[in-house]
Amino acid sequence: METMTEEEAFALDEYYTKNPPKVDPSKARIRVPMVRIDNITAKYLTEKARDTHKKPAEIISNLVREQIALQSVT
């Protein structure tokens, strides 16, 4: 893979700063809310995903549903 020079990188940065791409959010295929997580959580999700062959989103969803179920019992 080719690498760009610092001059090329600055030129691209300047171009896209002055000419941001036009994006129509209504045409987005996937809408994923972004959430920041700490390193411990990220490590847990990565290991759990590898061990269970599930996506991190599935793991989080299951954990949230478990918590909701526990709250409805009490």
XYZ file of C-alpha atoms in Angstrom:
74
model
C 0.000 0.000 0.000
C 1.307 3.407 -0.929
C 1.836 6.014 1.726
C 1.184 9.690 1.168
C 3.631 12.434 1.870
C 2.996 14.988 4.567
C 2.401 17.568 1.838
C -0.285 15.372 0.233
C -1.939 14.799 3.598
C -2.099 18.540 4.296
C -3.502 19.142 0.808
C -6.250 16.544 1.349
C -7.027 17.962 4.772
C -7.334 21.458 3.345
C -9.494 20.261 0.438
C -11.983 18.373 2.622
C -12.038 21.167 5.201
C -13.062 23.619 2.489
C -15.265 21.119 0.578
C -16.951 18.764 3.035
C -18.788 15.875 1.359
C -22.535 16.307 1.002
C -24.310 13.620 2.995
C -28.048 13.017 3.166
C -28.735 11.409 6.575
C -32.157 10.240 5.387
C -30.428 7.878 2.951
C -28.286 6.201 5.600
C -28.747 2.445 5.611
C -27.736 1.811 9.187
C -28.324 4.150 12.083
C -26.107 3.186 14.972
C -26.052 5.336 18.079
C -22.488 5.785 19.246
C -21.639 5.121 22.875
C -18.296 5.576 24.611
C -17.159 2.717 26.806
C -14.223 2.330 29.158
C -11.266 0.012 28.568
C -12.484 -2.675 30.972
C -15.842 -2.875 29.210
C -14.188 -2.937 25.779
C -11.865 -5.754 26.853
C -14.792 -7.745 28.313
C -16.850 -7.321 25.144
C -13.939 -8.285 22.909
C -13.182 -11.443 24.886
C -16.854 -12.400 25.237
C -17.443 -11.857 21.508
C -14.473 -14.033 20.649
C -15.538 -16.801 23.061
C -19.227 -16.845 22.101
C -18.893 -15.936 18.407
C -21.429 -13.137 18.934
C -21.260 -9.492 18.008
C -20.601 -7.018 20.839
C -24.016 -5.449 20.170
C -25.684 -8.826 20.824
C -23.812 -9.202 24.099
C -24.794 -5.717 25.233
C -28.395 -6.303 24.208
C -28.547 -9.535 26.223
C -27.032 -7.852 29.285
C -29.518 -4.983 29.095
C -32.458 -7.366 28.701
C -31.274 -9.357 31.722
C -31.156 -6.161 33.790
C -34.614 -5.122 32.624
C -35.970 -8.559 33.551
C -34.375 -8.346 37.001
C -35.886 -4.915 37.615
C -39.374 -6.067 36.647
C -39.166 -8.928 39.183
C -38.331 -6.660 42.120
